[in-house]
XYZ file of C-alpha atoms in Angstrom:
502
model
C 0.000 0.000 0.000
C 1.401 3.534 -0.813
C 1.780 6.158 1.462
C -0.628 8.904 0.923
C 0.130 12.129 1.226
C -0.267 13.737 4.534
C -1.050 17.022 5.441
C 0.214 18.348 8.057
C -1.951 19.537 11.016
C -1.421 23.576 11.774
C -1.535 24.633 15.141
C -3.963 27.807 16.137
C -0.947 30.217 16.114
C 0.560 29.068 12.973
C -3.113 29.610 10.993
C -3.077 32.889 12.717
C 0.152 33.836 11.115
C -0.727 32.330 8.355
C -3.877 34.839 8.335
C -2.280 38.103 9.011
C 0.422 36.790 6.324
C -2.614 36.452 3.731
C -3.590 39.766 4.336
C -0.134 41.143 2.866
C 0.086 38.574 -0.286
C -3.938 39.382 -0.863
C -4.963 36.007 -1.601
C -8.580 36.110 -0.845
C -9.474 32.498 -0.205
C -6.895 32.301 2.716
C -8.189 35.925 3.604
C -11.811 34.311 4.550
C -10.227 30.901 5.535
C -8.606 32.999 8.177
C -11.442 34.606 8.770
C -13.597 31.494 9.666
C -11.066 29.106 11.066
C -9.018 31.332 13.356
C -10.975 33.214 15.579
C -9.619 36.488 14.651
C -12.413 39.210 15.351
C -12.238 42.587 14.098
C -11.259 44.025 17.175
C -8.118 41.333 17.642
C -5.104 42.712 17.201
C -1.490 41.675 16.000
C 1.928 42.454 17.888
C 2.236 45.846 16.895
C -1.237 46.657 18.263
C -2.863 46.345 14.732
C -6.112 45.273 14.076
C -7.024 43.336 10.387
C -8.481 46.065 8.992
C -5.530 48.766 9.874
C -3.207 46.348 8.577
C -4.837 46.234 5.483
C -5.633 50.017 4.716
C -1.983 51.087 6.470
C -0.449 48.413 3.776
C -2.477 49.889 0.748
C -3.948 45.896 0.502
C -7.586 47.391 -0.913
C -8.611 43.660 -1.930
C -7.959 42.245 1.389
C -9.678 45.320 3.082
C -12.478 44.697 0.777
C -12.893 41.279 2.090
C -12.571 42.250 5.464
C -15.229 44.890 5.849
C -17.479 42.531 3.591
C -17.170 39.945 5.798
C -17.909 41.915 8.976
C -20.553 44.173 7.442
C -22.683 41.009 6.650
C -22.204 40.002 10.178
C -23.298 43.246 11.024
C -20.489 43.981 13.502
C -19.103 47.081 11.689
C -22.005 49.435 12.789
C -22.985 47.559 16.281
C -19.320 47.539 17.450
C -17.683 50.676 15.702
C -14.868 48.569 14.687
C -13.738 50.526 11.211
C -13.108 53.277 13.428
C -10.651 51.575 16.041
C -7.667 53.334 16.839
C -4.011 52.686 17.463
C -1.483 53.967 19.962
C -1.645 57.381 18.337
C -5.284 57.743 17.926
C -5.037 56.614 14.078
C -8.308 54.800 12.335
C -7.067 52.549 9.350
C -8.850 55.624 7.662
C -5.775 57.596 8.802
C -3.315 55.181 8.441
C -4.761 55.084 4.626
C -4.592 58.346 3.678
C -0.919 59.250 5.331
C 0.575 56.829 2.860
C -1.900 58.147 -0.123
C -3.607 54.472 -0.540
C -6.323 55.281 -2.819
C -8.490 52.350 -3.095
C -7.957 51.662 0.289
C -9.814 55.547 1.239
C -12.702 54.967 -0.956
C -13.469 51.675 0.208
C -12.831 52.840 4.092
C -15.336 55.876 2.958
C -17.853 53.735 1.300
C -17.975 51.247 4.643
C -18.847 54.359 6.683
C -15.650 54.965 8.359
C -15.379 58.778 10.262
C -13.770 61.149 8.127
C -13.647 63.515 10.789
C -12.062 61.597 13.154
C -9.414 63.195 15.118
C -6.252 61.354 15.882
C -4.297 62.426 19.383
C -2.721 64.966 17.478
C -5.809 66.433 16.481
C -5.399 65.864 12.731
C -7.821 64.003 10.851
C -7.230 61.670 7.844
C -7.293 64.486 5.677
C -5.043 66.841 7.201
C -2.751 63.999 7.689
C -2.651 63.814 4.101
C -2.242 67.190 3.284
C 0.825 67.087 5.659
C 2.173 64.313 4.094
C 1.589 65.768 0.732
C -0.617 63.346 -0.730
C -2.424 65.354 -3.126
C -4.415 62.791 -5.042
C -5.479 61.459 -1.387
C -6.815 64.767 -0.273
C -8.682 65.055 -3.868
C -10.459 61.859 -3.657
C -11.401 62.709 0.249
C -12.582 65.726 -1.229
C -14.695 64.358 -4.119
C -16.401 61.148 -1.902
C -17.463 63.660 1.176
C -19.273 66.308 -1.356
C -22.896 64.854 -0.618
C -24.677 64.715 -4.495
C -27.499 67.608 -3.990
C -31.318 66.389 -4.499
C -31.783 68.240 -7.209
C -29.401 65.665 -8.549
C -32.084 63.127 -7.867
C -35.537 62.437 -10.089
C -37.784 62.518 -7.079
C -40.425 60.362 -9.096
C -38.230 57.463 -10.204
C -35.198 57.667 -7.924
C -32.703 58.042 -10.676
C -30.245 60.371 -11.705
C -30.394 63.299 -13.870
C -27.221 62.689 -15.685
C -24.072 60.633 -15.059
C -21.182 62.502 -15.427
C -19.921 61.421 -12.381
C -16.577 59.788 -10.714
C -17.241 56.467 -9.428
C -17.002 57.597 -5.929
C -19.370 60.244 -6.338
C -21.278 57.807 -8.328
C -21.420 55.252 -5.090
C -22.812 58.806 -2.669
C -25.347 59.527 -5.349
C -26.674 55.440 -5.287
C -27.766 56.281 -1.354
C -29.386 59.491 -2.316
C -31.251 57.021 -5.155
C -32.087 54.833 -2.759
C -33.376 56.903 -0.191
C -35.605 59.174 -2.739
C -37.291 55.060 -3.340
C -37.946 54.903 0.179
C -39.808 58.356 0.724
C -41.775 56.546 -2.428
C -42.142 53.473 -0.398
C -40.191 51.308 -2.622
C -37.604 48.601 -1.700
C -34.596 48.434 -4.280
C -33.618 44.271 -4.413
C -30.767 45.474 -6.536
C -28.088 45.838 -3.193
C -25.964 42.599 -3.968
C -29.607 40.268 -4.344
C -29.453 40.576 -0.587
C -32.333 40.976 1.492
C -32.325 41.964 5.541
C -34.383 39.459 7.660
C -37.130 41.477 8.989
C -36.260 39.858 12.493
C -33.270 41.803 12.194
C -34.181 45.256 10.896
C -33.120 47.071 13.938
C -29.941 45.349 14.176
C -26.880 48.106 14.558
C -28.805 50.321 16.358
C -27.209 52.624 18.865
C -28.411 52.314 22.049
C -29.575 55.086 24.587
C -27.357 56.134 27.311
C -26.516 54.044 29.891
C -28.221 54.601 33.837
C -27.152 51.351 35.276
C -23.486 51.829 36.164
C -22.779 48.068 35.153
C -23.890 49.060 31.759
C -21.605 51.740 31.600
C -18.714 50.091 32.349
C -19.444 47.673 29.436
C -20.375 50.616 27.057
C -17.200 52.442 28.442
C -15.011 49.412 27.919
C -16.062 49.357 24.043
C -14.691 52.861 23.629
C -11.432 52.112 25.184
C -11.010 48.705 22.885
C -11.207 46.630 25.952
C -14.564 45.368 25.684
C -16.067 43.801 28.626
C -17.612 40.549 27.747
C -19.982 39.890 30.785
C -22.613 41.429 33.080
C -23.736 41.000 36.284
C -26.301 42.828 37.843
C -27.964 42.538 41.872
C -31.026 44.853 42.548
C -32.305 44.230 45.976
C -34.740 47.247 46.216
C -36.560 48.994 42.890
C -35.030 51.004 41.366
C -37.221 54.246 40.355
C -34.160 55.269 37.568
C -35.401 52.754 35.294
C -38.876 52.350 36.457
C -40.676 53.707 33.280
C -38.527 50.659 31.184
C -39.978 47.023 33.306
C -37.641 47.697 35.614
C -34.181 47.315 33.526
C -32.100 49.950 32.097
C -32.765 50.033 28.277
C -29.238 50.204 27.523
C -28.341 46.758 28.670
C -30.548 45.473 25.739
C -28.153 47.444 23.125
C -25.040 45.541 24.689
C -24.525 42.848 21.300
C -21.210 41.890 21.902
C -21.569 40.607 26.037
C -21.836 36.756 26.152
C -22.653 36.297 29.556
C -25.414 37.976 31.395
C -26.675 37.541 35.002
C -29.512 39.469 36.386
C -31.535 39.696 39.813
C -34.026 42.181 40.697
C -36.103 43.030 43.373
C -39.189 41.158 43.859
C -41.993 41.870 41.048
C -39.832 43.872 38.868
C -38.736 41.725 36.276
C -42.077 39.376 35.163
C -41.767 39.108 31.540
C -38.877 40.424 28.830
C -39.453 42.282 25.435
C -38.553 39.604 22.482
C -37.319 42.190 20.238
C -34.566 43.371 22.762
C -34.159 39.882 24.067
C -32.536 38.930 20.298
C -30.532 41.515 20.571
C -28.137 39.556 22.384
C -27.098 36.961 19.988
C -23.847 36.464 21.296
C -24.537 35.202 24.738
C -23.411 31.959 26.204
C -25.081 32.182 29.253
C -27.992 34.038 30.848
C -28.940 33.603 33.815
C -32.280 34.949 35.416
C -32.727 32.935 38.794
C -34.965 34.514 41.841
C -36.889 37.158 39.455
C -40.738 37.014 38.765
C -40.626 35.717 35.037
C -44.471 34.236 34.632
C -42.992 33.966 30.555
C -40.235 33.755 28.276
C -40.639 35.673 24.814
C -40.716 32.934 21.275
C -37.405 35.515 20.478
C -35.098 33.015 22.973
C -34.897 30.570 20.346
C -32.835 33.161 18.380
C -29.887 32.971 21.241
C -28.201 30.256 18.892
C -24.911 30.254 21.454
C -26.770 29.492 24.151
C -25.428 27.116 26.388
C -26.203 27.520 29.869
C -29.975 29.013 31.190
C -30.599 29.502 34.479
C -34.201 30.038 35.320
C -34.926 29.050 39.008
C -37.088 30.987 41.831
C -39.363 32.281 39.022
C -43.498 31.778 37.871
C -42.926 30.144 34.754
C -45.554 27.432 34.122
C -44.578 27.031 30.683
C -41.232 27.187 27.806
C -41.822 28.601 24.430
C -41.691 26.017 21.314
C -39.050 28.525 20.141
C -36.707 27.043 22.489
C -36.092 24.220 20.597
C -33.781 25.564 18.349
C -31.202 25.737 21.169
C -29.193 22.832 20.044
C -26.306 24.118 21.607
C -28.143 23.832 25.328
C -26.337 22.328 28.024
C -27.662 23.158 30.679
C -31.576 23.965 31.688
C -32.328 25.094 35.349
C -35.829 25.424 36.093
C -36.127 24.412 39.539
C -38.512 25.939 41.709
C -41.568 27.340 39.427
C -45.046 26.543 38.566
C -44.504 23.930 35.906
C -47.139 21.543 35.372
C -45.811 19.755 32.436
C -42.295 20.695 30.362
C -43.064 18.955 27.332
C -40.473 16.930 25.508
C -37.684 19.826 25.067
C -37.290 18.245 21.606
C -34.214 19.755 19.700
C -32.163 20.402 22.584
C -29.550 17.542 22.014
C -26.508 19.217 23.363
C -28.350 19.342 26.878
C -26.310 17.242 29.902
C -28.330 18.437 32.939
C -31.563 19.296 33.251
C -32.847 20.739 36.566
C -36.540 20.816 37.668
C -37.330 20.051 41.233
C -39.770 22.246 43.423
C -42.571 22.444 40.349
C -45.713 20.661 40.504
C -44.727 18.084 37.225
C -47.529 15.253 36.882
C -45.631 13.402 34.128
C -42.326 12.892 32.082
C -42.879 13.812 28.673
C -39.389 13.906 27.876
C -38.281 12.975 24.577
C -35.262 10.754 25.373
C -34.149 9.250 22.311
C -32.823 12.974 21.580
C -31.264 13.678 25.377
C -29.092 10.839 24.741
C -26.149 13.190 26.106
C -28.086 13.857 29.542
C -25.495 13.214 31.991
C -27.849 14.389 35.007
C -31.502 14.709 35.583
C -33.161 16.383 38.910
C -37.089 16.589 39.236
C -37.124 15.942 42.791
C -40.575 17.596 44.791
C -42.567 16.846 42.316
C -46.263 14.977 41.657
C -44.607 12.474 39.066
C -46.167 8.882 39.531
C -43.945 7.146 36.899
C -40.596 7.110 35.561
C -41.504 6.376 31.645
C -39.540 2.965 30.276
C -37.305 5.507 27.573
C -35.151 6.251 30.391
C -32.907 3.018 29.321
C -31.556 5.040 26.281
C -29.836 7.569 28.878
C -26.758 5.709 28.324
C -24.659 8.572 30.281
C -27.085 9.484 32.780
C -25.013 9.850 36.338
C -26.997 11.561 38.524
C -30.874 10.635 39.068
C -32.860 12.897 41.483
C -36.739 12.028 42.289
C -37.253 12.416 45.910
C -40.724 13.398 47.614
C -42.605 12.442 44.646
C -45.868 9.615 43.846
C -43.135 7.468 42.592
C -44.336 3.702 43.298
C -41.711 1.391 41.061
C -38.171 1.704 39.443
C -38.241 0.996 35.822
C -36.303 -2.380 34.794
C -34.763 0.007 31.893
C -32.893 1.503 34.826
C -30.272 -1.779 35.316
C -28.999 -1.086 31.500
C -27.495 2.614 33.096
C -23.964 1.252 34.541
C -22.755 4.631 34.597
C -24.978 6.231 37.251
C -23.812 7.163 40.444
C -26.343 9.326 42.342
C -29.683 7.884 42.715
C -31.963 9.660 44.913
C -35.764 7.901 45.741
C -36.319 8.942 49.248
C -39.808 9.874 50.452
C -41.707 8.163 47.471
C -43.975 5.167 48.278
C -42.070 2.473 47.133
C -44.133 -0.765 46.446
C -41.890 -3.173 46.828
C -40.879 -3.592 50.988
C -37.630 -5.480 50.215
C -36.655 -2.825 47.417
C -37.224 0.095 50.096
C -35.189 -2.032 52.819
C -32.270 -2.397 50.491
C -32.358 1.667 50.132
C -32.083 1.823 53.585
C -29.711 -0.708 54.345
C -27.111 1.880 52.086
C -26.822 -0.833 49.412
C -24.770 -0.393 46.412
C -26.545 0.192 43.013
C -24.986 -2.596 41.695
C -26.752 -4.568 44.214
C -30.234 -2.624 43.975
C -29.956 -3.643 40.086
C -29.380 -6.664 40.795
C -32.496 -7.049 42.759
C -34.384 -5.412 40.617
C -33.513 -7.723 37.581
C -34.308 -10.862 40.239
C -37.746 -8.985 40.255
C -38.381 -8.837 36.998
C -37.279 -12.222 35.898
C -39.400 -13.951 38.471
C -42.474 -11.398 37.453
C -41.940 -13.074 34.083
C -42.049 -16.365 35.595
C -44.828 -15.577 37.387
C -46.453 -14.386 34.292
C -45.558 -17.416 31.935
C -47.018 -20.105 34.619
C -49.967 -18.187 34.952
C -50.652 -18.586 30.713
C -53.631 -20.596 29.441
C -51.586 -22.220 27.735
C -48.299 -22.666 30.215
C -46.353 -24.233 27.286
C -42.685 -24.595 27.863
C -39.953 -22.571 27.263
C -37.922 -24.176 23.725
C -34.549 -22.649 25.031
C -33.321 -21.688 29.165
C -33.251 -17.954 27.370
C -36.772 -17.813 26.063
C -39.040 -15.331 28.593
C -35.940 -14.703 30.938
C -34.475 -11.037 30.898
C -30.794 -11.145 30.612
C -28.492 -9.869 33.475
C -25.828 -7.411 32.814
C -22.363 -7.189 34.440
C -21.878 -4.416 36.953
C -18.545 -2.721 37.558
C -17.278 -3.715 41.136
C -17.196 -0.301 42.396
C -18.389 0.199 45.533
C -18.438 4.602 44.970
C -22.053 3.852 44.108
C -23.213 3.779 47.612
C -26.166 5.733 48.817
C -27.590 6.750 51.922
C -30.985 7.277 52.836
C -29.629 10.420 55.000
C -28.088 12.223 51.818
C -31.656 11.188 49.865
């Protein structure tokens, strides 16, 4: 057999040189390879406190740049996050850095993505006067030509479209916006913008928020400006607070922070019963949210948008019910809803990431968990409860290591529960137990392994039983036929349990 070529395995650093090395030679595939395989954000910088798009414009690399902005304009973090207009050191935008070495293509794409013209770098010079001073004459032309705004009367106010066209390119590209926004005072959409369309569900996205009142908000709006973003958010109100009480209780701002993936908020009792979708989905980015001891009676359909969701935290509230939204979070780990009103949770279908699942203190009648897609569930806690029966599907829970039903109507353990070899917290106490032997072993602190066992002796001779009782009581054709097979046990005794700690 011949040895096939193999290709060697870069580590994280070397694809990140290998991005910021791609940026110089302009080779566009590697450009968005980088892009998507690397990490690199628009705010990440290199060693000489560059970010992407500064190295790009300072380097006159107008293709790369291109590909950069395009990249983050469709992910709509240009406008949310400011990023075109980051600064170095000196206070210099890639806008500046462009027009000090007189990289044409580089200003008019800059200008075209929105960056600040007027932007002042610690010097107080902006891009222009830094290329007047540097004598870049075609520089400070162009500057010149794409921040002269095209005049209405340019613009055929019936049909959007320009009078004549003797214009530069650049000029060409301002007078397009004025076209397109004499079609919306008509009411008219313009599908010629790249055959792209916005999502309506995300026709406010980019929006700048209002001014913070919560200092915690602040400091994350304040951290933006000074390119050290803060990434999460913790807020603790014990008392109301009357700043923010014309808003449900939460300072608007908070909803306008895109880029924080962790959130944790507590209010004081009453205050926060229900959240607004539409600022909700606002925070696509987060990770983790975590809303314990509040007064949520609801959750908004707009959750299932939180695609990066991994860990909700939803205990000490009213909730009685989840929205169908929710299962769309496929990237759910965890799910704490211990200690609300819930009745039933439905089969949380679509969450197949999720590995614990919390939900003691409700008043659940019945498991309608769909099991055959929580095969990752690694523990599952709906102790206090009104739950009469643990369904059969439980067998599939193949990782399953902690099982927590006390104080419930629970009156049998399922056979399927002797296939689970990996469990090692198994919590029963206070539920009426049929079987007096079963409930003794509990006491007597027995091993699973042991309470398995027993539970498999049960079930074969409730076979037995069964067969002998047949009209027809015919024979067996093989010692296997109407026996359940045993399973081996692993001979460790860390599976103990104690009535006490149940």
């Amino acid at each position: 057999m011949g040895k096939g070529r193999q290709k060697s395995k870069q580590t994280s650093g070397q694809k990140r040189d290998a991005f910021w090395e791609s940026l110089m030679t302009e080779k566009q595939k590697l450009v968005r390879d980088g892009l998507t395989n690397t990490g690199i954000e628009a705010q990440t910088r290199n060693e000489q406190g560059l970010t992407s798009i500064m190295v790009a414009a300072a380097n006159g690399k107008a293709k790369s740049l291109e590909t950069l902005l395009d990249w983050y304009k469709r992910r709509r973090l240009l406008r949310q996050r400011g990023w075109i207009n980051l600064t170095d050191d000196e206070g210099h935008t890639a806008l500046h850095l462009a027009a000090a070495r007189g990289h044409l293509g580089c200003i008019e794409t800059l200008i075209d993505f929105e960056a600040k013209t007027e932007w002042k770098d610690m010097n107080g010079k902006t891009p222009r006067d830094l290329a007047v001073q540097n004598k870049k004459t075609e520089a400070v032309k162009l500057i010149d030509e794409m921040l002269r705004e095209p005049s209405d009367d340019d613009i055929d106010e019936a049909t959007g479209e320009a009078y004549n066209d003797g214009l530069t390119s650049t000029q060409r590209n301002r007078l397009k916006k004025k076209q397109m926004q004499a079609l919306e005072r008509r009411g008219m959409k313009d599908d010629d913008d790249d055959g792209e369309k916005e999502d309506e569900e995300d026709e406010d996205d980019g929006e700048p928020g209002p001014k913070p009142i919560w200092p915690e908000v602040e400091k994350v709006v304040e951290s933006i400006q000074n390119l050290r973003e803060l990434k999460e958010i913790s807020i603790v109100r014990e008392e109301v607070d009357d700043s923010v009480a014309d808003s449900n209780g939460v300072d608007p701002a908070l909803w306008y922070l895109r880029g924080i993936n962790r959130l944790e908020m507590r209010l004081a009792p009453d205050v926060l019963t229900s959240i607004n979708g539409p600022d909700l989905k606002r925070l696509r980015n987060l990770s983790t949210l975590i809303l314990n001891h509040n007064s949520l009676s609801s959750l908004p359909g707009e959750i299932g948008l939180l695609n990066e969701l991994r860990f909700l935290e939803l205990s000490h509230n009213k909730l009685s019910s989840l929205p169908e939204s929710m299962s769309n979070l496929s990237k759910l780990e965890l799910l704490n809803l211990d200690n609300n009103m819930f009745e039933h949770l439905g089969t949380l279908e679509g969450m197949t990431s999720l590995s614990t699942l919390r939900a003691a203190n409700n008043e659940i009648v019945e498991i309608e968990l769909a099991f055959e897609g929580l095969v990752r569930l690694a523990t599952l806690s709906i102790s206090h409860n009104k739950i009469a029966e643990i369904p059969s599907g439980v067998g599939v829970l193949q990782n399953l290591l902690e099982f927590e039903a006390e104080s419930n109507l629970i009156e049998e353990i399922p056979y399927e529960f002797c296939s689970l070899k990996r469990v090692k917290v198994f919590k029963l106490a206070d539920n009426p137990i049929k079987d007096p032997k079963l409930v003794k072993l509990l006491k007597k602190n027995g091993a699973l392994k042991d309470i398995w066992k027993y539970i498999e002796k049960a079930q074969s001779k409730k076979s037995d039983k069964q067969k002998d009782n047949s009209p027809s009581k015919k024979e067996p054709e093989t010692a296997s036929e109407n026996v359940t097979p045993t399973h081996e046990y692993d001979s460790d005794d860390s599976f103990d349990i104690t009535m006490e700690e149940l």
